[in-house]
Structure formats: structure tokens, C-alpha cells
PDB file of C-alpha atoms in Angstrom:
ATOM      1  CA  MET A1182      82.774 109.353 101.329  1.00  0.00           C
ATOM      2  CA  THR A1183      81.268 106.324 103.063  1.00  0.00           C
ATOM      3  CA  GLU A1184      77.870 104.805 102.309  1.00  0.00           C
ATOM      4  CA  ASN A1185      76.445 106.309 105.476  1.00  0.00           C
ATOM      5  CA  ASN A1186      77.054 109.767 104.160  1.00  0.00           C
ATOM      6  CA  ILE A1187      74.741 112.066 102.356  1.00  0.00           C
ATOM      7  CA  SER A1188      73.993 112.290  98.620  1.00  0.00           C
ATOM      8  CA  SER A1189      72.624 115.270  96.809  1.00  0.00           C
ATOM      9  CA  ALA A1190      72.897 117.078  93.559  1.00  0.00           C
ATOM     10  CA  SER A1191      75.931 119.123  94.755  1.00  0.00           C
ATOM     11  CA  ASP A1192      79.369 117.765  94.426  1.00  0.00           C
ATOM     12  CA  THR A1193      80.607 119.660  97.555  1.00  0.00           C
ATOM     13  CA  ILE A1194      79.567 119.902 101.219  1.00  0.00           C
ATOM     14  CA  THR A1195      79.865 123.080 103.232  1.00  0.00           C
ATOM     15  CA  MET A1196      82.204 122.694 106.156  1.00  0.00           C
ATOM     16  CA  TYR A1197      84.017 124.970 108.620  1.00  0.00           C
ATOM     17  CA  CYS A1198      87.565 124.562 109.793  1.00  0.00           C
ATOM     18  CA  THR A1199      89.567 126.367 112.405  1.00  0.00           C
ATOM     19  CA  GLN A1200      93.385 126.330 111.960  1.00  0.00           C
ATOM     20  CA  PRO A1201      96.324 128.524 113.092  1.00  0.00           C
ATOM     21  CA  ASP A1202      97.020 131.527 110.930  1.00  0.00           C
ATOM     22  CA  LEU A1203     100.277 129.879 109.849  1.00  0.00           C
ATOM     23  CA  VAL A1204      98.350 127.001 108.273  1.00  0.00           C
ATOM     24  CA  TRP A1205      96.136 129.327 106.321  1.00  0.00           C
ATOM     25  CA  ASP A1206      99.163 131.317 105.234  1.00  0.00           C
ATOM     26  CA  ILE A1207     100.694 128.060 103.866  1.00  0.00           C
ATOM     27  CA  VAL A1208      97.413 127.194 102.124  1.00  0.00           C
ATOM     28  CA  ASP A1209      97.330 130.672 100.600  1.00  0.00           C
ATOM     29  CA  LYS A1210     101.029 130.554  99.499  1.00  0.00           C
ATOM     30  CA  ASP A1211     101.349 126.903  98.417  1.00  0.00           C
ATOM     31  CA  GLY A1212      97.763 126.061  97.516  1.00  0.00           C
ATOM     32  CA  VAL A1213      97.699 123.100  99.917  1.00  0.00           C
ATOM     33  CA  ASN A1214      98.654 122.127 103.480  1.00  0.00           C
ATOM     34  CA  TYR A1215      99.231 118.654 105.102  1.00  0.00           C
ATOM     35  CA  VAL A1216      99.389 117.942 108.866  1.00  0.00           C
ATOM     36  CA  LYS A1217     102.548 116.494 110.359  1.00  0.00           C
ATOM     37  CA  GLN A1218     102.210 114.099 113.326  1.00  0.00           C
ATOM     38  CA  ALA A1219     104.869 115.945 115.185  1.00  0.00           C
ATOM     39  CA  TYR A1220     102.462 119.033 115.458  1.00  0.00           C
ATOM     40  CA  ILE A1221      99.991 116.835 117.253  1.00  0.00           C
ATOM     41  CA  THR A1222     102.537 115.462 119.730  1.00  0.00           C
ATOM     42  CA  LYS A1223     103.787 118.956 120.464  1.00  0.00           C
ATOM     43  CA  LYS A1224     100.410 120.452 120.848  1.00  0.00           C
ATOM     44  CA  TYR A1225      99.015 117.852 123.323  1.00  0.00           C
ATOM     45  CA  GLN A1226     102.319 116.911 125.158  1.00  0.00           C
ATOM     46  CA  ASP A1227     101.236 114.890 128.268  1.00  0.00           C
ATOM     47  CA  THR A1228      97.976 113.639 126.683  1.00  0.00           C
ATOM     48  CA  ALA A1229      99.562 113.065 123.334  1.00  0.00           C
ATOM     49  CA  TRP A1230      99.247 109.235 123.866  1.00  0.00           C
ATOM     50  CA  ILE A1231      95.412 109.622 123.825  1.00  0.00           C
ATOM     51  CA  PHE A1232      95.466 111.525 120.499  1.00  0.00           C
ATOM     52  CA  ASP A1233      98.078 109.135 119.077  1.00  0.00           C
ATOM     53  CA  THR A1234      95.816 106.110 119.910  1.00  0.00           C
ATOM     54  CA  ALA A1235      92.663 107.711 118.483  1.00  0.00           C
ATOM     55  CA  TYR A1236      94.293 109.234 115.448  1.00  0.00           C
ATOM     56  CA  LYS A1237      96.084 105.926 114.644  1.00  0.00           C
ATOM     57  CA  PHE A1238      92.734 104.159 114.634  1.00  0.00           C
ATOM     58  CA  PHE A1239      91.173 106.880 112.496  1.00  0.00           C
ATOM     59  CA  ARG A1240      94.075 106.827 109.964  1.00  0.00           C
ATOM     60  CA  GLN A1241      93.969 102.982 109.635  1.00  0.00           C
ATOM     61  CA  GLU A1242      90.263 103.086 108.845  1.00  0.00           C
ATOM     62  CA  ALA A1243      90.109 106.301 106.860  1.00  0.00           C
ATOM     63  CA  VAL A1244      92.638 105.132 104.294  1.00  0.00           C
ATOM     64  CA  LYS A1245      90.211 102.385 103.420  1.00  0.00           C
ATOM     65  CA  ILE A1246      87.699 105.096 102.528  1.00  0.00           C
ATOM     66  CA  ILE A1247      89.850 107.739 100.940  1.00  0.00           C
ATOM     67  CA  PRO A1248      93.548 106.955 100.046  1.00  0.00           C
ATOM     68  CA  LYS A1249      95.947 109.049 102.100  1.00  0.00           C
ATOM     69  CA  PRO A1250      98.551 111.117 100.170  1.00  0.00           C
ATOM     70  CA  GLN A1251     102.102 110.325 101.273  1.00  0.00           C
ATOM     71  CA  GLU A1252     102.543 113.887 102.529  1.00  0.00           C
ATOM     72  CA  ALA A1253      99.635 113.612 104.971  1.00  0.00           C
ATOM     73  CA  GLU A1254     100.498 112.143 108.341  1.00  0.00           C
ATOM     74  CA  SER A1255      97.159 113.006 110.053  1.00  0.00           C
ATOM     75  CA  PRO A1256      93.739 114.109 109.042  1.00  0.00           C
ATOM     76  CA  ILE A1257      92.432 117.688 109.314  1.00  0.00           C
ATOM     77  CA  TRP A1258      89.161 118.079 111.240  1.00  0.00           C
ATOM     78  CA  MET A1259      86.191 120.234 110.336  1.00  0.00           C
ATOM     79  CA  TYR A1260      82.526 120.695 111.128  1.00  0.00           C
ATOM     80  CA  ARG A1261      79.227 121.116 109.220  1.00  0.00           C
ATOM     81  CA  ASP A1262      77.943 123.513 111.892  1.00  0.00           C
ATOM     82  CA  LYS A1263      80.286 126.523 112.316  1.00  0.00           C
ATOM     83  CA  LYS A1264      79.468 126.887 115.998  1.00  0.00           C
ATOM     84  CA  TRP A1265      81.757 123.861 116.625  1.00  0.00           C
ATOM     85  CA  ALA A1266      84.674 125.472 114.716  1.00  0.00           C
ATOM     86  CA  VAL A1267      85.632 128.030 117.401  1.00  0.00           C
ATOM     87  CA  PRO A1268      88.839 129.923 116.623  1.00  0.00           C
ATOM     88  CA  ASN A1269      91.254 130.567 119.419  1.00  0.00           C
ATOM     89  CA  ALA A1270      93.857 133.386 119.541  1.00  0.00           C
ATOM     90  CA  GLY A1271      96.073 133.113 116.474  1.00  0.00           C
ATOM     91  CA  CYS A1272      93.503 130.996 114.561  1.00  0.00           C
ATOM     92  CA  ARG A1273      90.997 131.576 111.907  1.00  0.00           C
ATOM     93  CA  ARG A1274      87.796 129.863 110.956  1.00  0.00           C
ATOM     94  CA  MET A1275      87.275 129.309 107.306  1.00  0.00           C
ATOM     95  CA  HIS A1276      84.169 128.438 105.320  1.00  0.00           C
ATOM     96  CA  LEU A1277      84.987 125.622 103.010  1.00  0.00           C
ATOM     97  CA  GLU A1278      83.346 123.787 100.088  1.00  0.00           C
ATOM     98  CA  ILE A1279      84.853 120.274 100.278  1.00  0.00           C
ATOM     99  CA  PRO A1280      84.377 117.814  97.401  1.00  0.00           C
ATOM    100  CA  LYS A1281      82.367 114.828  98.559  1.00  0.00           C
ATOM    101  CA  ASP A1282      84.917 112.395  97.358  1.00  0.00           C
ATOM    102  CA  GLU A1283      87.623 114.080  99.537  1.00  0.00           C
ATOM    103  CA  LEU A1284      85.543 114.158 102.779  1.00  0.00           C
ATOM    104  CA  ILE A1285      84.866 111.581 105.451  1.00  0.00           C
ATOM    105  CA  LEU A1286      81.782 112.464 107.530  1.00  0.00           C
ATOM    106  CA  PHE A1287      80.988 111.117 110.950  1.00  0.00           C
ATOM    107  CA  ASP A1288      79.167 111.940 114.187  1.00  0.00           C
ATOM    108  CA  ARG A1289      81.293 114.222 116.272  1.00  0.00           C
ATOM    109  CA  ARG A1290      79.802 112.880 119.513  1.00  0.00           C
ATOM    110  CA  THR A1291      81.151 109.445 118.643  1.00  0.00           C
ATOM    111  CA  TRP A1292      84.547 110.844 117.756  1.00  0.00           C
ATOM    112  CA  ASN A1293      84.543 112.617 121.232  1.00  0.00           C
ATOM    113  CA  LYS A1294      83.881 109.202 122.837  1.00  0.00           C
ATOM    114  CA  ILE A1295      86.836 107.779 120.972  1.00  0.00           C
ATOM    115  CA  LEU A1296      88.994 110.764 122.145  1.00  0.00           C
ATOM    116  CA  ASN A1297      87.993 109.881 125.700  1.00  0.00           C
ATOM    117  CA  MET A1298      89.029 106.316 125.084  1.00  0.00           C
ATOM    118  CA  GLU A1299      85.471 105.052 125.724  1.00  0.00           C
ATOM    119  CA  TYR A1300      83.579 102.071 124.403  1.00  0.00           C
ATOM    120  CA  VAL A1301      81.139 102.982 121.689  1.00  0.00           C
ATOM    121  CA  GLY A1302      77.870 101.099 121.082  1.00  0.00           C
ATOM    122  CA  THR A1303      74.197 100.949 122.016  1.00  0.00           C
ATOM    123  CA  ASP A1304      73.165 101.604 125.530  1.00  0.00           C
ATOM    124  CA  GLU A1305      72.878  97.824 126.130  1.00  0.00           C
ATOM    125  CA  GLU A1306      76.334  97.095 124.668  1.00  0.00           C
ATOM    126  CA  ILE A1307      77.908  99.861 126.766  1.00  0.00           C
ATOM    127  CA  ALA A1308      76.175  98.549 129.934  1.00  0.00           C
ATOM    128  CA  ALA A1309      77.414  95.000 129.254  1.00  0.00           C
ATOM    129  CA  PHE A1310      80.930  96.211 128.672  1.00  0.00           C
ATOM    130  CA  GLU A1311      80.862  98.329 131.865  1.00  0.00           C
ATOM    131  CA  GLN A1312      79.745  95.249 133.847  1.00  0.00           C
ATOM    132  CA  GLU A1313      82.616  93.237 132.242  1.00  0.00           C
ATOM    133  CA  TYR A1314      85.432  95.719 133.072  1.00  0.00           C
ATOM    134  CA  LYS A1315      84.047  96.432 136.585  1.00  0.00           C
ATOM    135  CA  ARG A1316      84.063  92.618 137.284  1.00  0.00           C
ATOM    136  CA  GLN A1317      87.780  92.809 136.543  1.00  0.00           C
ATOM    137  CA  GLY A1318      88.314  95.665 139.008  1.00  0.00           C
ATOM    138  CA  VAL A1319      88.706  98.428 136.504  1.00  0.00           C
ATOM    139  CA  ARG A1320      87.130 101.771 137.475  1.00  0.00           C
ATOM    140  CA  GLU A1321      86.830 103.339 134.059  1.00  0.00           C
ATOM    141  CA  PRO A1322      87.689 102.709 130.361  1.00  0.00           C
ATOM    142  CA  LEU A1323      90.565 105.180 130.458  1.00  0.00           C
ATOM    143  CA  ASP A1324      92.322 102.953 132.994  1.00  0.00           C
ATOM    144  CA  ILE A1325      92.060 100.090 130.428  1.00  0.00           C
ATOM    145  CA  MET A1326      93.679 102.121 127.720  1.00  0.00           C
ATOM    146  CA  LYS A1327      96.389 103.593 129.944  1.00  0.00           C
ATOM    147  CA  SER A1328      97.825 100.286 131.045  1.00  0.00           C
ATOM    148  CA  SER A1329      98.956  97.078 129.306  1.00  0.00           C
ATOM    149  CA  PHE A1330      97.158  94.962 131.901  1.00  0.00           C
ATOM    150  CA  TYR A1331      93.863  94.623 129.978  1.00  0.00           C
ATOM    151  CA  PRO A1332      94.721  93.827 126.374  1.00  0.00           C
ATOM    152  CA  LEU A1333      91.402  92.020 125.645  1.00  0.00           C
ATOM    153  CA  LEU A1334      89.326  94.848 127.111  1.00  0.00           C
ATOM    154  CA  ALA A1335      91.368  97.419 125.186  1.00  0.00           C
ATOM    155  CA  GLN A1336      90.918  95.357 122.016  1.00  0.00           C
ATOM    156  CA  LYS A1337      87.074  95.409 122.594  1.00  0.00           C
ATOM    157  CA  ILE A1338      87.199  99.161 123.066  1.00  0.00           C
ATOM    158  CA  LYS A1339      89.049  99.722 119.860  1.00  0.00           C
ATOM    159  CA  LYS A1340      86.820  97.303 117.903  1.00  0.00           C
ATOM    160  CA  SER A1341      83.775  99.314 119.138  1.00  0.00           C
ATOM    161  CA  TRP A1342      85.184 102.424 117.545  1.00  0.00           C
ATOM    162  CA  GLN A1343      84.135 101.017 114.144  1.00  0.00           C
ATOM    163  CA  HIS A1344      80.759 102.608 114.860  1.00  0.00           C
ATOM    164  CA  LEU A1345      82.332 105.907 113.807  1.00  0.00           C
ATOM    165  CA  PHE A1346      82.335 104.651 110.203  1.00  0.00           C
ATOM    166  CA  THR A1347      79.403 102.335 110.175  1.00  0.00           C
ATOM    167  CA  ASP A1348      76.570 104.158 112.087  1.00  0.00           C
ATOM    168  CA  PRO A1349      74.228 106.364 110.004  1.00  0.00           C
ATOM    169  CA  LEU A1350      74.936 110.119 110.113  1.00  0.00           C
ATOM    170  CA  PRO A1351      72.847 112.049 112.627  1.00  0.00           C
ATOM    171  CA  GLU A1352      71.301 115.520 112.043  1.00  0.00           C
ATOM    172  CA  GLU A1353      73.720 117.956 110.364  1.00  0.00           C
ATOM    173  CA  THR A1354      74.634 119.902 113.504  1.00  0.00           C
ATOM    174  CA  TYR A1355      76.566 116.789 114.727  1.00  0.00           C
ATOM    175  CA  TRP A1356      78.506 116.209 111.541  1.00  0.00           C
ATOM    176  CA  GLN A1357      82.272 116.302 111.815  1.00  0.00           C
ATOM    177  CA  GLY A1358      84.508 115.729 108.857  1.00  0.00           C
ATOM    178  CA  ALA A1359      88.055 114.889 108.033  1.00  0.00           C
ATOM    179  CA  VAL A1360      90.240 115.473 104.959  1.00  0.00           C
ATOM    180  CA  TRP A1361      93.837 114.562 104.294  1.00  0.00           C
ATOM    181  CA  TYR A1362      94.750 118.128 103.255  1.00  0.00           C
ATOM    182  CA  LEU A1363      93.452 121.652 102.925  1.00  0.00           C
ATOM    183  CA  LYS A1364      93.330 123.197  99.484  1.00  0.00           C
ATOM    184  CA  LYS A1365      93.150 126.809  98.587  1.00  0.00           C
ATOM    185  CA  ASP A1366      90.470 126.057  96.027  1.00  0.00           C
ATOM    186  CA  TRP A1367      88.172 124.906  98.818  1.00  0.00           C
ATOM    187  CA  VAL A1368      88.212 128.162 100.819  1.00  0.00           C
ATOM    188  CA  VAL A1369      85.008 130.175 100.230  1.00  0.00           C
ATOM    189  CA  GLY A1370      85.772 132.793 102.850  1.00  0.00           C
ATOM    190  CA  GLU A1371      86.751 133.667 106.357  1.00  0.00           C
ATOM    191  CA  GLU A1372      84.070 133.887 109.104  1.00  0.00           C
TER     192      GLU A1372
END
């Protein structure tokens, strides 16, 4: 867990995770489950490049916080507030108790900005960046990330994403977390 994360007497943090029934069946049978990158590409198809870009950034930084097991190709997402872990058809929401030393916590709103390929920063930093890219004739940050014509602007966007790991945590309802695998021992129940 990073320095910006909580500390308390407990060794675990309550989180909620929604995964397909198949994943939970694997966790139940094998005791653990790891995500394969191919699942992400298959799931998101045409927009997979966005997730590949964001997840690549996350993986590169997250391994500096918690080493990644060889079997894990991508993190598994979860939330502190169960209202954000909404199960779809064929999925279940699980109540988990995650060991603090296995969990990376961050602001889910910042992560959503990264998934939208946005610049992350203070209001002033964002306004300055917006002026910079508009001077160059770019309409929105997604256009920067979709093309290879703006490598310096794309680099600035990606560098701004460090806020995900360096900014203090907000109130608990906005906590999102990531782990490299799901363990059966962490499952408290189904909700």
C-alpha cells in the first residue's frame, strides 16, 4: 500500500468486487484467480486501445508498489463503497477483506479521468494544458491519445496520471482499489 493510503489497527480493508460467475467459480475451486490481458481485449474490442493504454500505465506504476506475480497480466478492480460494484447479468458482487499489503488504493474519479485519456492535475494545471493543446489545434485530449501526431502532449498527459498514486486519498466513498489476484481466503460473503 502506498504512503497516501490509510493506516489503522486492522490488517485488512473491506472492499467490494464484481466479477463474472466464472471467475468466482475459479476462485472457489482453485483458491485464487489471475486476470489475463486477452480477456480485457476481448471484452472492450473497439475501445480496447484505451484500456490497454490506461492499464499499461497502471501496471508499470503498480509493480513499484506491490510486486506483480508472474501469472497476473492485469489488476483486478474493487471499491470501498459497494454501490460502485454493481453486478451485471452473470456477475456477482463479493464482500472481501483484503490485506493492506496486497491492496493499492486510489481515487476512482482520478482513475476515470485516466480511462477517458484526460490530463490529471489541479484546476490551474488542467486549464494551462487545455490552452496548450487548443493552441495546437487539438479539440480534446482523446484526439491527442488517438493519434501519433502529438507525442509531447501525449507524454504530458501520461505524466499527469502520476496523481493517481501521489495524491492523498479522498473520503472513503471514492476509494477504488486494485489487487494482482483474488484469493478465496479474502471472500467474506456475497452481497
